CSV table of C-alpha atoms in Angstrom, one decimal:
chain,number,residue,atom,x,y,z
A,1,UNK,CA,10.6,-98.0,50.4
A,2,UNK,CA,11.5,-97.3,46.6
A,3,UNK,CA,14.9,-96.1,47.6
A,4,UNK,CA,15.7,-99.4,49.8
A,5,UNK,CA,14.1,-102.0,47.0
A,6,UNK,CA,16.8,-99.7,44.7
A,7,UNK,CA,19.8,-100.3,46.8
A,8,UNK,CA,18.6,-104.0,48.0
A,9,UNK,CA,18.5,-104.4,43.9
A,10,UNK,CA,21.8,-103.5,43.6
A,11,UNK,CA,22.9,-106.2,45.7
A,12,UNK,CA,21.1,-108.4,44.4
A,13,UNK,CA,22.5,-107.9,40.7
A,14,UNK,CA,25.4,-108.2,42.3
A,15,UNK,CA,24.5,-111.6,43.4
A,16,UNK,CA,23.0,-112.9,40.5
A,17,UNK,CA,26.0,-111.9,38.5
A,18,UNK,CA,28.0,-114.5,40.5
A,19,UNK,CA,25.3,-117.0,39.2
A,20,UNK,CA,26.6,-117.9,36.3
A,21,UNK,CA,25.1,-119.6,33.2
A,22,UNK,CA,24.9,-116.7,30.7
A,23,UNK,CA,24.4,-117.4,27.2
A,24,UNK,CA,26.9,-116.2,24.2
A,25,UNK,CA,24.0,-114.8,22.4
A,26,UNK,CA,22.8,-112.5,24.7
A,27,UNK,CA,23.2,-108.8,24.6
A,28,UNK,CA,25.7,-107.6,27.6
A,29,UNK,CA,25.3,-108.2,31.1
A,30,UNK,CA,22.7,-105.4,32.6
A,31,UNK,CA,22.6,-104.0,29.4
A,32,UNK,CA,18.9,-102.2,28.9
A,33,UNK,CA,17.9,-102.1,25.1
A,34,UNK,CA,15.9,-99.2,23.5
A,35,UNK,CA,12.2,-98.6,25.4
A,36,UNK,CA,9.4,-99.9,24.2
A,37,UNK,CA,6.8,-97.2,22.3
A,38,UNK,CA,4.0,-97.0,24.9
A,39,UNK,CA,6.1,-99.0,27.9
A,40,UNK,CA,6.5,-97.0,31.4
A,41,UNK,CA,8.8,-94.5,30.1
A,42,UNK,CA,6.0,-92.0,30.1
A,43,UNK,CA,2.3,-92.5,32.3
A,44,UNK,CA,0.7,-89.8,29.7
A,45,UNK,CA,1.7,-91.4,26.1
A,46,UNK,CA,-1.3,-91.5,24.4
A,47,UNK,CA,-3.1,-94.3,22.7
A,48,UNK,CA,-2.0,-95.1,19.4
A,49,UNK,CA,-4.9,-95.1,16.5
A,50,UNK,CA,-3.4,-97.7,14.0
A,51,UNK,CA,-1.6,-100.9,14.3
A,52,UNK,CA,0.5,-101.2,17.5
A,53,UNK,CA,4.0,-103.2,18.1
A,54,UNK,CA,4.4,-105.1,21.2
A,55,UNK,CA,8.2,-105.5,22.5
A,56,UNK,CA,8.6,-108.9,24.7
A,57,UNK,CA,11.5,-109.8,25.8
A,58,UNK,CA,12.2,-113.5,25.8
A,59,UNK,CA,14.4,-116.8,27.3
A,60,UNK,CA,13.4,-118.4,24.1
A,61,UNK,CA,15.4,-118.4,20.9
A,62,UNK,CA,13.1,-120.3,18.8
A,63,UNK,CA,10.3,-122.2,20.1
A,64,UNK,CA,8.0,-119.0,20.4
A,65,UNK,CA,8.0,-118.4,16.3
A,66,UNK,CA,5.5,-120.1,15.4
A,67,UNK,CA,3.3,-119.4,18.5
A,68,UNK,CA,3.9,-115.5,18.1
A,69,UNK,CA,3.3,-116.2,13.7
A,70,UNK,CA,0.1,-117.7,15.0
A,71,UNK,CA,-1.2,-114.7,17.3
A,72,UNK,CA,0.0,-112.3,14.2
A,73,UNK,CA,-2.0,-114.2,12.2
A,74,UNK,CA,-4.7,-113.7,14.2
A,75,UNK,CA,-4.6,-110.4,15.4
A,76,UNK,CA,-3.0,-108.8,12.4
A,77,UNK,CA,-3.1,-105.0,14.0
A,78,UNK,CA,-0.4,-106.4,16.6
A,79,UNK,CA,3.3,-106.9,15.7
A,80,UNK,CA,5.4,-108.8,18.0
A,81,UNK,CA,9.3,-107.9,18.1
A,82,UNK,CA,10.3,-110.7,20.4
A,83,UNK,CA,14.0,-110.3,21.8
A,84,UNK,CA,16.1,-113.0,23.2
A,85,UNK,CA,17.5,-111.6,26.6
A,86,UNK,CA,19.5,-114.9,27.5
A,87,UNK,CA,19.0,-117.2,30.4
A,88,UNK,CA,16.7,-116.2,33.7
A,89,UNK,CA,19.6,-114.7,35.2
A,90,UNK,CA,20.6,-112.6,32.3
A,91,UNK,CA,16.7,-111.5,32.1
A,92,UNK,CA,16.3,-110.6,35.6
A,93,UNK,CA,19.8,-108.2,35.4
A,94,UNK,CA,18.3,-106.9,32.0
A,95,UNK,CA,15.3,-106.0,33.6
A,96,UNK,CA,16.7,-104.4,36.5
A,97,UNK,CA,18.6,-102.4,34.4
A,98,UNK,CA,15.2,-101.5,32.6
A,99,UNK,CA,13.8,-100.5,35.5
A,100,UNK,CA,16.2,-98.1,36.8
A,101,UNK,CA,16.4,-96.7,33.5
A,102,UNK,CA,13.2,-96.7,32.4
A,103,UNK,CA,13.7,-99.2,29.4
A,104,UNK,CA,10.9,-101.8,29.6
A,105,UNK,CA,9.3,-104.0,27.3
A,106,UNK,CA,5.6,-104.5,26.9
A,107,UNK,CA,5.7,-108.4,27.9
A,108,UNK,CA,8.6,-110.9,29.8
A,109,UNK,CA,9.5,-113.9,30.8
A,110,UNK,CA,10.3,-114.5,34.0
A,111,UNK,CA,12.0,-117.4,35.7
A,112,UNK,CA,10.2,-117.8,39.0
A,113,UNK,CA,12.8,-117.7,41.2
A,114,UNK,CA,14.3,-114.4,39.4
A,115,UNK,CA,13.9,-111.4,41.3
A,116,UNK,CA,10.2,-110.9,41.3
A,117,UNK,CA,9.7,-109.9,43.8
A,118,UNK,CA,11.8,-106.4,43.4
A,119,UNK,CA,10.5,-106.6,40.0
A,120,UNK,CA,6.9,-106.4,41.5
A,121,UNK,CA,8.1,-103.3,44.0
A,122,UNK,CA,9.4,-101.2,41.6
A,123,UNK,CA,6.1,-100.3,40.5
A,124,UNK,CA,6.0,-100.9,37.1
A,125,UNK,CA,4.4,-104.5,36.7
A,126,UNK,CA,1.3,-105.1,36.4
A,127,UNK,CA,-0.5,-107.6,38.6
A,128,UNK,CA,-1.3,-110.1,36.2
A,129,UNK,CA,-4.6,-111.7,38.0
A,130,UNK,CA,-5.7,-108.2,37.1
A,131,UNK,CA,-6.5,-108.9,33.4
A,132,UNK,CA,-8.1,-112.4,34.6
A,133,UNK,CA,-11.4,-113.9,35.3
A,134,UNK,CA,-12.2,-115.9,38.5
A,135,UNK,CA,-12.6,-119.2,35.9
A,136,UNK,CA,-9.3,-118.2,34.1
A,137,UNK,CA,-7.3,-118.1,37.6
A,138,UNK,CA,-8.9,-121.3,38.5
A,139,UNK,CA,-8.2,-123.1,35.4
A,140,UNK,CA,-4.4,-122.9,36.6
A,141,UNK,CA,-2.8,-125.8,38.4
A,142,UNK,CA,-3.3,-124.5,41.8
A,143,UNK,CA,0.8,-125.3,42.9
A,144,UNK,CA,2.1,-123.4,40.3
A,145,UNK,CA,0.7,-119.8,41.1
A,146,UNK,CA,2.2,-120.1,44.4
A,147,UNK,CA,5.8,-119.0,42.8
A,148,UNK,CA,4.4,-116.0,41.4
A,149,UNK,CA,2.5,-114.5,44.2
A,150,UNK,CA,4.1,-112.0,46.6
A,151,UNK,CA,2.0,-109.7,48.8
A,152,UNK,CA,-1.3,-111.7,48.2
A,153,UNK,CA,-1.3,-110.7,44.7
A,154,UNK,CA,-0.5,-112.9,41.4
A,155,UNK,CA,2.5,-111.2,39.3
A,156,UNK,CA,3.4,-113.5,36.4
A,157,UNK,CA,1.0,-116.5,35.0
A,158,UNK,CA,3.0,-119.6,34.7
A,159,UNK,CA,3.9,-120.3,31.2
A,160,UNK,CA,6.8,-123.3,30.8
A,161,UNK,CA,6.0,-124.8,34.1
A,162,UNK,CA,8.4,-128.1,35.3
A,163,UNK,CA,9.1,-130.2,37.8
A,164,UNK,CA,12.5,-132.2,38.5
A,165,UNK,CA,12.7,-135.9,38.0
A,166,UNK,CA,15.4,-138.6,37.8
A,167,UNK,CA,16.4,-139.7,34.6
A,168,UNK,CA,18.4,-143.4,34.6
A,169,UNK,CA,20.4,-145.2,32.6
A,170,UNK,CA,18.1,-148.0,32.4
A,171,UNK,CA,20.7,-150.5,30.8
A,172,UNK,CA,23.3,-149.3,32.9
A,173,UNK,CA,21.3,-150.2,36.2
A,174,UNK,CA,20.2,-153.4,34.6
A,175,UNK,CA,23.5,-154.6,33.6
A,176,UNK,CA,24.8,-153.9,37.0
A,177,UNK,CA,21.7,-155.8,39.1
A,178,UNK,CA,20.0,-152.2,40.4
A,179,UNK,CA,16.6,-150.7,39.8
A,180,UNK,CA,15.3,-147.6,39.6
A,181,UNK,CA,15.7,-145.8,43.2
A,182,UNK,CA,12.6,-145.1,44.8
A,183,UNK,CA,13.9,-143.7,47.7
A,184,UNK,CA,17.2,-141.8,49.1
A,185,UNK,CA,18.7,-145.0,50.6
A,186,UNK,CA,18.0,-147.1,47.1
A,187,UNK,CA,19.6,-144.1,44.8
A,188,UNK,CA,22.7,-144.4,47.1
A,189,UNK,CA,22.8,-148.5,46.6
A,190,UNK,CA,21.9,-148.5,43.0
A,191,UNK,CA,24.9,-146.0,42.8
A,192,UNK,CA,27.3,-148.6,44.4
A,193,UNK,CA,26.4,-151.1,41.9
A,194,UNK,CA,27.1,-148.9,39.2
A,195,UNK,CA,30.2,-146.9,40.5
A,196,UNK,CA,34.0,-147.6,39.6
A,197,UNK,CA,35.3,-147.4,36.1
A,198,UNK,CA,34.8,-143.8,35.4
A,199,UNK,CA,30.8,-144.6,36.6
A,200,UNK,CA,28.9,-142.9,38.9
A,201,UNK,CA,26.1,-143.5,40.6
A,202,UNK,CA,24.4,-140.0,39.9
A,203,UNK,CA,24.3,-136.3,39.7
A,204,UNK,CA,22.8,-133.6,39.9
A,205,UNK,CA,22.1,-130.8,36.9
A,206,UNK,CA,23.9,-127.7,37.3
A,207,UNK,CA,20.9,-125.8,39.1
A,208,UNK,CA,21.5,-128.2,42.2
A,209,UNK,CA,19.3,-126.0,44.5
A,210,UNK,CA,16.5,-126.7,42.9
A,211,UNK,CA,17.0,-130.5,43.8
A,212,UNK,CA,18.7,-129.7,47.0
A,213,UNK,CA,15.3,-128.2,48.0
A,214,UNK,CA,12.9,-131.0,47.7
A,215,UNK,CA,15.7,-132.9,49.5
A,216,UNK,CA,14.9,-130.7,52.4
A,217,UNK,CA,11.4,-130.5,52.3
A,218,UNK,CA,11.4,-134.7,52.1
A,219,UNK,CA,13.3,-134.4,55.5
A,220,UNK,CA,10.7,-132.3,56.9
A,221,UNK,CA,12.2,-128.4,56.6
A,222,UNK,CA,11.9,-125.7,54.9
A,223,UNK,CA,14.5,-123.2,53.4
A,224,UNK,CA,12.3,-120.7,53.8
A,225,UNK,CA,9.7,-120.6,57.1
A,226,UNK,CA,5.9,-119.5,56.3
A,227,UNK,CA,6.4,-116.2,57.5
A,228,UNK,CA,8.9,-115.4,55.6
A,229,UNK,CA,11.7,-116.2,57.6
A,230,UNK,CA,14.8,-118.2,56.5
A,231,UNK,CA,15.7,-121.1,58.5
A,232,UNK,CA,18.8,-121.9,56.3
A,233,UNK,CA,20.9,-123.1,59.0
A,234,UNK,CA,17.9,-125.7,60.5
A,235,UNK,CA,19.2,-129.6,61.0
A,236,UNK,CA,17.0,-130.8,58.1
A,237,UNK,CA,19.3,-128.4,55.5
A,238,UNK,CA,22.6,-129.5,57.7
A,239,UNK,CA,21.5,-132.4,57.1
A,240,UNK,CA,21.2,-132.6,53.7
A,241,UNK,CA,24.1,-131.0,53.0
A,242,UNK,CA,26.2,-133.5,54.7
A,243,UNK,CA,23.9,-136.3,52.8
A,244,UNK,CA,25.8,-134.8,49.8
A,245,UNK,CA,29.0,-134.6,50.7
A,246,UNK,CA,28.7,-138.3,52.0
A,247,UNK,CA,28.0,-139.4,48.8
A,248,UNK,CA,31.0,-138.0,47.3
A,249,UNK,CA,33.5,-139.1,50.2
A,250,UNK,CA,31.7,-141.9,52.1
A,251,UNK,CA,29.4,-143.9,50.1
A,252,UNK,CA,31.6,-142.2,46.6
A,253,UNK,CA,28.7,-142.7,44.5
A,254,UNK,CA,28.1,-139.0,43.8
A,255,UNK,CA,31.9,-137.4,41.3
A,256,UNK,CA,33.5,-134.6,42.7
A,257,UNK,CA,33.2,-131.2,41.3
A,258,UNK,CA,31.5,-132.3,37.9
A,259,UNK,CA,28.0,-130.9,38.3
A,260,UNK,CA,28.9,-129.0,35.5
A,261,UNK,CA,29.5,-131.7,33.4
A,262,UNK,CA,26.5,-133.7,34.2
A,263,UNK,CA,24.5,-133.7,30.9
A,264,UNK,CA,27.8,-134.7,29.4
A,265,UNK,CA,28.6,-137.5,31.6
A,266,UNK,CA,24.8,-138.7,31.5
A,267,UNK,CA,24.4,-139.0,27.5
A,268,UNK,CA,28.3,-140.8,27.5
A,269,UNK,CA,26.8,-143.3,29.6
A,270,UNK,CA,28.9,-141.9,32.6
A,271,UNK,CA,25.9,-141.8,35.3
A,272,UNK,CA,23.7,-143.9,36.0
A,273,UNK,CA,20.7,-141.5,37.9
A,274,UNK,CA,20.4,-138.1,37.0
A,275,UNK,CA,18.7,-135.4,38.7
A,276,UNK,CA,17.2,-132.9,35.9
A,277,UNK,CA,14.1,-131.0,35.1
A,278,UNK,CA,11.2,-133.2,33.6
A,279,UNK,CA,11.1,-130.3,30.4
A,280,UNK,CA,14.6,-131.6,29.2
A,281,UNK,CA,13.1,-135.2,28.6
A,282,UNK,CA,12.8,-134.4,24.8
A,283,UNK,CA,16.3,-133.4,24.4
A,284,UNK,CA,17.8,-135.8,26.3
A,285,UNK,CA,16.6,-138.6,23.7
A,286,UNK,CA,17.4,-136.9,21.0
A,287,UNK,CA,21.1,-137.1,22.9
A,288,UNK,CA,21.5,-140.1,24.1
A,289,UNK,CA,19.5,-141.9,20.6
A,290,UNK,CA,20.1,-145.7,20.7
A,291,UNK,CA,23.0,-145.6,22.9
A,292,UNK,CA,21.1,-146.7,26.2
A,293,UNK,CA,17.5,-146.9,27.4
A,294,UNK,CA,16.2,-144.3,29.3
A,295,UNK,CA,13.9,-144.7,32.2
A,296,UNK,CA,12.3,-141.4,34.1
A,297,UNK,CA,11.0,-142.0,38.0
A,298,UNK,CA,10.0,-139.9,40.5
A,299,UNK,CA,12.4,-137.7,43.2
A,300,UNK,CA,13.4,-140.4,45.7
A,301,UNK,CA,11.4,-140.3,48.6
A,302,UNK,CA,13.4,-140.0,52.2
A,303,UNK,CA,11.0,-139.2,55.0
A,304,UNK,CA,8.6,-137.5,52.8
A,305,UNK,CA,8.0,-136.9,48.7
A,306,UNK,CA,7.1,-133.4,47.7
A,307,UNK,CA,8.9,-131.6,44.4
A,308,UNK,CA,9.2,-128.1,43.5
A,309,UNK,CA,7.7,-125.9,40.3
A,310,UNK,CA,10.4,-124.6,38.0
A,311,UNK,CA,10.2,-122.9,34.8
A,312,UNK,CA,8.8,-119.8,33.8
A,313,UNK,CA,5.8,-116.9,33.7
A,314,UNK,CA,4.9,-113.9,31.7
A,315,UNK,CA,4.2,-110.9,33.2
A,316,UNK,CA,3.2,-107.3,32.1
A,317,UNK,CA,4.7,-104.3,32.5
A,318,UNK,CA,2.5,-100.6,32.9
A,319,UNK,CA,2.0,-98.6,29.8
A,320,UNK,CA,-1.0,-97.1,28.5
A,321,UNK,CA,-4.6,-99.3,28.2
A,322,UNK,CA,-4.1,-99.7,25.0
A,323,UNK,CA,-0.8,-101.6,25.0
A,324,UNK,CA,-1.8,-102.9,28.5
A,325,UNK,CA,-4.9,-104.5,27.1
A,326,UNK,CA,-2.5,-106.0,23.5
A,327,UNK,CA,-0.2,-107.5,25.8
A,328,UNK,CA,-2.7,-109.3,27.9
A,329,UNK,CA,-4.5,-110.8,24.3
A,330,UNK,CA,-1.1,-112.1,23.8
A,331,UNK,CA,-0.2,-113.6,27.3
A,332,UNK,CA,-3.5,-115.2,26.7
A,333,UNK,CA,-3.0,-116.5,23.2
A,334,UNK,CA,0.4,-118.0,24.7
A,335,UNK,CA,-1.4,-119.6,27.9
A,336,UNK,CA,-4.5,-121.3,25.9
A,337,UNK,CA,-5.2,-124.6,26.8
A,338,UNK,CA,-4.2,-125.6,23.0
A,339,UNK,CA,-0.9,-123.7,23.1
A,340,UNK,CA,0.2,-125.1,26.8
A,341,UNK,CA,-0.9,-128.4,25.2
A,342,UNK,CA,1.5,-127.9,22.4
A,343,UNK,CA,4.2,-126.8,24.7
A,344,UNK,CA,4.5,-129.4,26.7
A,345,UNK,CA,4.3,-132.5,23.8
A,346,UNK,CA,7.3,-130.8,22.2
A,347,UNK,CA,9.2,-130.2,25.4
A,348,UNK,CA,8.3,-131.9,28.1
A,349,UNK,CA,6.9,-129.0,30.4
A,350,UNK,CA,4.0,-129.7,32.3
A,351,UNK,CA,0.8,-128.4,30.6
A,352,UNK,CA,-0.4,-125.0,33.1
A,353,UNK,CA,-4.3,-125.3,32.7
A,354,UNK,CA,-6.2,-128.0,34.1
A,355,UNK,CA,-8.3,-128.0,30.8
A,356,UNK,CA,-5.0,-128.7,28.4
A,357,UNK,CA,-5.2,-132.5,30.0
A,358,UNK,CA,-8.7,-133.1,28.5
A,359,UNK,CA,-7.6,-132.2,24.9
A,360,UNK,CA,-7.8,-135.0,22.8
A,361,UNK,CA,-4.6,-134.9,21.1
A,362,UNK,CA,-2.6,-134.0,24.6
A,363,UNK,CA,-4.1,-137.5,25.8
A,364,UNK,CA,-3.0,-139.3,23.1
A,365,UNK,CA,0.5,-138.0,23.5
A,366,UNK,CA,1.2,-139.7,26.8
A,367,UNK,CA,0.6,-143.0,25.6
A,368,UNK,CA,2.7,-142.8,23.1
A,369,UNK,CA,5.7,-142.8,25.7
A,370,UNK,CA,5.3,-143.5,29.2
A,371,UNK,CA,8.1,-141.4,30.1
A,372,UNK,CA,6.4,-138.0,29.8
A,373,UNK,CA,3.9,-138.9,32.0
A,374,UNK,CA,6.3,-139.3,35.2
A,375,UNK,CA,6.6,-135.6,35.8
A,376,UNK,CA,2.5,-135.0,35.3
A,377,UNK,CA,2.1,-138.1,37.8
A,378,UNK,CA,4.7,-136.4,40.2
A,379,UNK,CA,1.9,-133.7,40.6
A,380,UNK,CA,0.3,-135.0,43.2
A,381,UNK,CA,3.5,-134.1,45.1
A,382,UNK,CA,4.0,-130.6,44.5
A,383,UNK,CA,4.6,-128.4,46.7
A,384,UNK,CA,5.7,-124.3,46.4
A,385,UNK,CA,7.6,-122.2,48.8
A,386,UNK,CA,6.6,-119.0,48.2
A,387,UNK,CA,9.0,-116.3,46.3
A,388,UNK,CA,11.5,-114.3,48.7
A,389,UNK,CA,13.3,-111.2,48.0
A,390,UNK,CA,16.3,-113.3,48.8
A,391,UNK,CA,15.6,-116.0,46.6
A,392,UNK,CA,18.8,-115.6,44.1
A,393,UNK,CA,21.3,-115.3,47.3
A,394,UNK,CA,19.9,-118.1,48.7
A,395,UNK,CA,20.1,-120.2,45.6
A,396,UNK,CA,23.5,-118.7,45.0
A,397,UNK,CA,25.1,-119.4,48.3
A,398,UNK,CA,23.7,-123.3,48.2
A,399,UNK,CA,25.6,-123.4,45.0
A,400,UNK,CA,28.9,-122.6,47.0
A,401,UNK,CA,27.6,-125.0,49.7
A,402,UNK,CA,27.5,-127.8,47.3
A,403,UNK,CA,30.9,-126.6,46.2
A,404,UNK,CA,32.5,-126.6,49.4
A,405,UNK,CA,31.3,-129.8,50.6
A,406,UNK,CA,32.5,-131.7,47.3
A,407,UNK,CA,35.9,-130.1,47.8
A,408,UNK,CA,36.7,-130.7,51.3
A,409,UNK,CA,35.2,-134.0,53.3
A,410,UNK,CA,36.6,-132.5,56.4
A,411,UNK,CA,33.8,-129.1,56.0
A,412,UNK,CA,31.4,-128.5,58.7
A,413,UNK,CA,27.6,-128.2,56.5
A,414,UNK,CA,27.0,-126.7,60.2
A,415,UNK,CA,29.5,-123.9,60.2
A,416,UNK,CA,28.7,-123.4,56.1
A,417,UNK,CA,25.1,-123.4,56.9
A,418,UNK,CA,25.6,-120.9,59.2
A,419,UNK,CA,27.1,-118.0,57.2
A,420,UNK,CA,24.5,-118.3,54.7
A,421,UNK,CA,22.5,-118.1,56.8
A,422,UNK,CA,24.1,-115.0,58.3
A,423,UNK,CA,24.1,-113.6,54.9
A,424,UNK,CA,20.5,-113.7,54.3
A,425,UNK,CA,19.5,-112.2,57.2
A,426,UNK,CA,21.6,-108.9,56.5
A,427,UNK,CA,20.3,-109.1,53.4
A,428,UNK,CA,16.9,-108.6,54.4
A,429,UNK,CA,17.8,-105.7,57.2
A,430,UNK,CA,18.5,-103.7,53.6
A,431,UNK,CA,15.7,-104.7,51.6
A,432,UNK,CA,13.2,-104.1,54.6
């Protein structure tokens, strides 16, 4: 087995090279820094006697400072030498690297769609419900362990957990006589109203399958079946894939090829919808100051409503008891119901324990603005698919999808459908 999740790793680092999105301050792609004193590099290290430095590596560049000058402060025998590893898909090639060459830090953050799966099957992470009470377990929003389980076991606790929204232009929909879409067919006439002129009705960030998903599930399909099985080439993802490429060339409410430009166009007052994760709410006011009101609704409704989780976890990595047992008093310092409070007010993620939306101060936050309190509504409507060894080819190859149906009106979503498809299921022949 160890040899097949090796070479299906390969591949798959392969794959999430063609990803994109890496960040200029990140060490070099599948690079593996220095191991960790007391990670797996050795299962008979002994304990240390003295003070002890944990090495996490991170997504973050600065919000976990004062967080990890907190738990210092409070557990002054453990140092934390936090590194920044880049985006998700930097991390999980980082990692993979680590793991073939034995170069592993004590703690991570993991995206949740980010190879977790061969992470988990290498062997060398811990299963993290293993440090964790009953009460603890259940104190977690119940949809968002679901993207960290594989093989009935919980890997990674959710740390920056998200859902997407639509942000809109609230002026801009105003001024044009449109309101805030509740469902697919209004986003597509509010997006008339406001089209022409260098305006567009809306977009999509530039992690489009995590949009294009829900869009799915809201016709009543599934990416993914729940046995495991991908059902990628199924009408309901035909069908919205031809939903999008209508709205570029039919309905032309939806610009071609500027996905990547989206955050741009939506702070210049280009879009007037904009499909994003409900943790960029903070920034995006800070962008767009007093150039436009903006409004945040729910993901339009077509047959159904249901939204996905996004964000992030911290898992553990296999070392000796002692480190084991310092790492897990900081993934708990991190996932207090205080500090997932705090997280989320300066952010916008969604809080991760059911006990961080009875704090006091976290209550008084939401009336403050309205706004953050659309993606903690939208709860009610999540839903998770569970992680897949394929999930980066499969959110790889929709990418291309999207691409090929904004650049050609004459593409079949059938026939492109199809070879993903295809693709996934030889994929799997090598990772089974």
């Amino acid at each position: 087995m160890k040899k097949t999740v090796s070479l299906a790793m390969a591949a798959l680092l392969a794959v999430i090279s063609g990803c994109g999105g890496g960040d200029s301050g990140a060490a070099a792609p599948g690079a593996a820094p220095a191991p960790a004193k007391g990670a797996a590099t050795d299962d008979k290290k002994a304990a240390p006697s003295g003070p002890i430095t944990l090495k996490m590596w991170t997504t973050e560049k600065d919000l976990l400072k004062s967080y990890l000058d907190d738990f210092t402060a409070a557990n002054p025998n453990i140092k934390v030498e936090a590194e920044f590893m880049g985006d998700y898909d930097e991390m999980a090639k980082k990692v993979q690297a680590g793991i073939v060459s034995n170069s592993l830090p004590h703690v991570v953050q993991l995206g949740q769609r980010h190879a977790i799966p061969q992470i988990a099957d290498s062997g060398k992470l811990l299963p993290i419900e293993s440090f964790m009470t009953k009460e603890e377990m259940d104190d977690v929003l119940p949809g968002f362990w679901q993207r960290y389980t594989y093989k009935g076991k919980r890997w990674v606790i959710p740390f920056q957990a998200s859902t997407p929204v639509i942000y809109y232009n609230k002026t801009l929909l105003e001024k044009n006589g449109a309101k805030a879409p509740d469902t697919w067919d209004d986003l597509i006439e509010a997006g008339k109203k406001v089209s022409g002129n260098g305006t567009w009705g809306f977009n999509l960030n530039t992690d489009s399958p995590w949009y294009f998903q829900p869009m799915v599930w809201n016709r009543g399909g599934q990416l993914i079946k729940n046995d495991g099985t991908p059902s990628l080439n199924s009408k309901e993802v035909v069908d919205t894939l031809r939903s999008i490429q209508d709205a570029v060339h039919v309905s032309k409410v939806m610009p071609p090829n500027q996905i990547k430009t989206s955050n741009e166009d939506f702070i210049a007052g280009r879009l007037g919808v904009y499909f994003r994760s409900g943790a960029g709410l903070a920034g995006l006011k800070k962008q767009v100051g007093d150039k436009f009101q903006i409004g945040v609704a729910f993901l339009p409704k077509i047959k159904e409503r249901w939204v996905p989780i996004g964000g992030n976890g911290l898992g553990i990595f296999k070392s000796d008891k002692t480190y084991e047992e310092a790492s897990w008093k900081l993934v708990s310092f991190l996932t207090t119901k205080e500090s997932t409070a705090k997280n989320s007010m300066s952010t916008g993620y969604i809080p991760i324990k059911k006990s961080a939306f009875e704090l006091p101060e976290f209550k008084e936050h939401l009336t403050k603005d309205p706004n953050f309190k659309v993606a903690i509504d939208q709860t009610q409507y999540l839903r998770g698919e569970g992680i897949h060894p394929a999930d980066a080819l499969i959110w790889s190859g929709i990418i291309k999808a999207i691409e090929t149906v904004h650049n050609d009106a004459k593409a079949d979503p059938q026939a492109v459908m199809d070879k993903l498809q295809a693709e996934v299921v030889d994929y799997m022949k090598t990772y089974k």
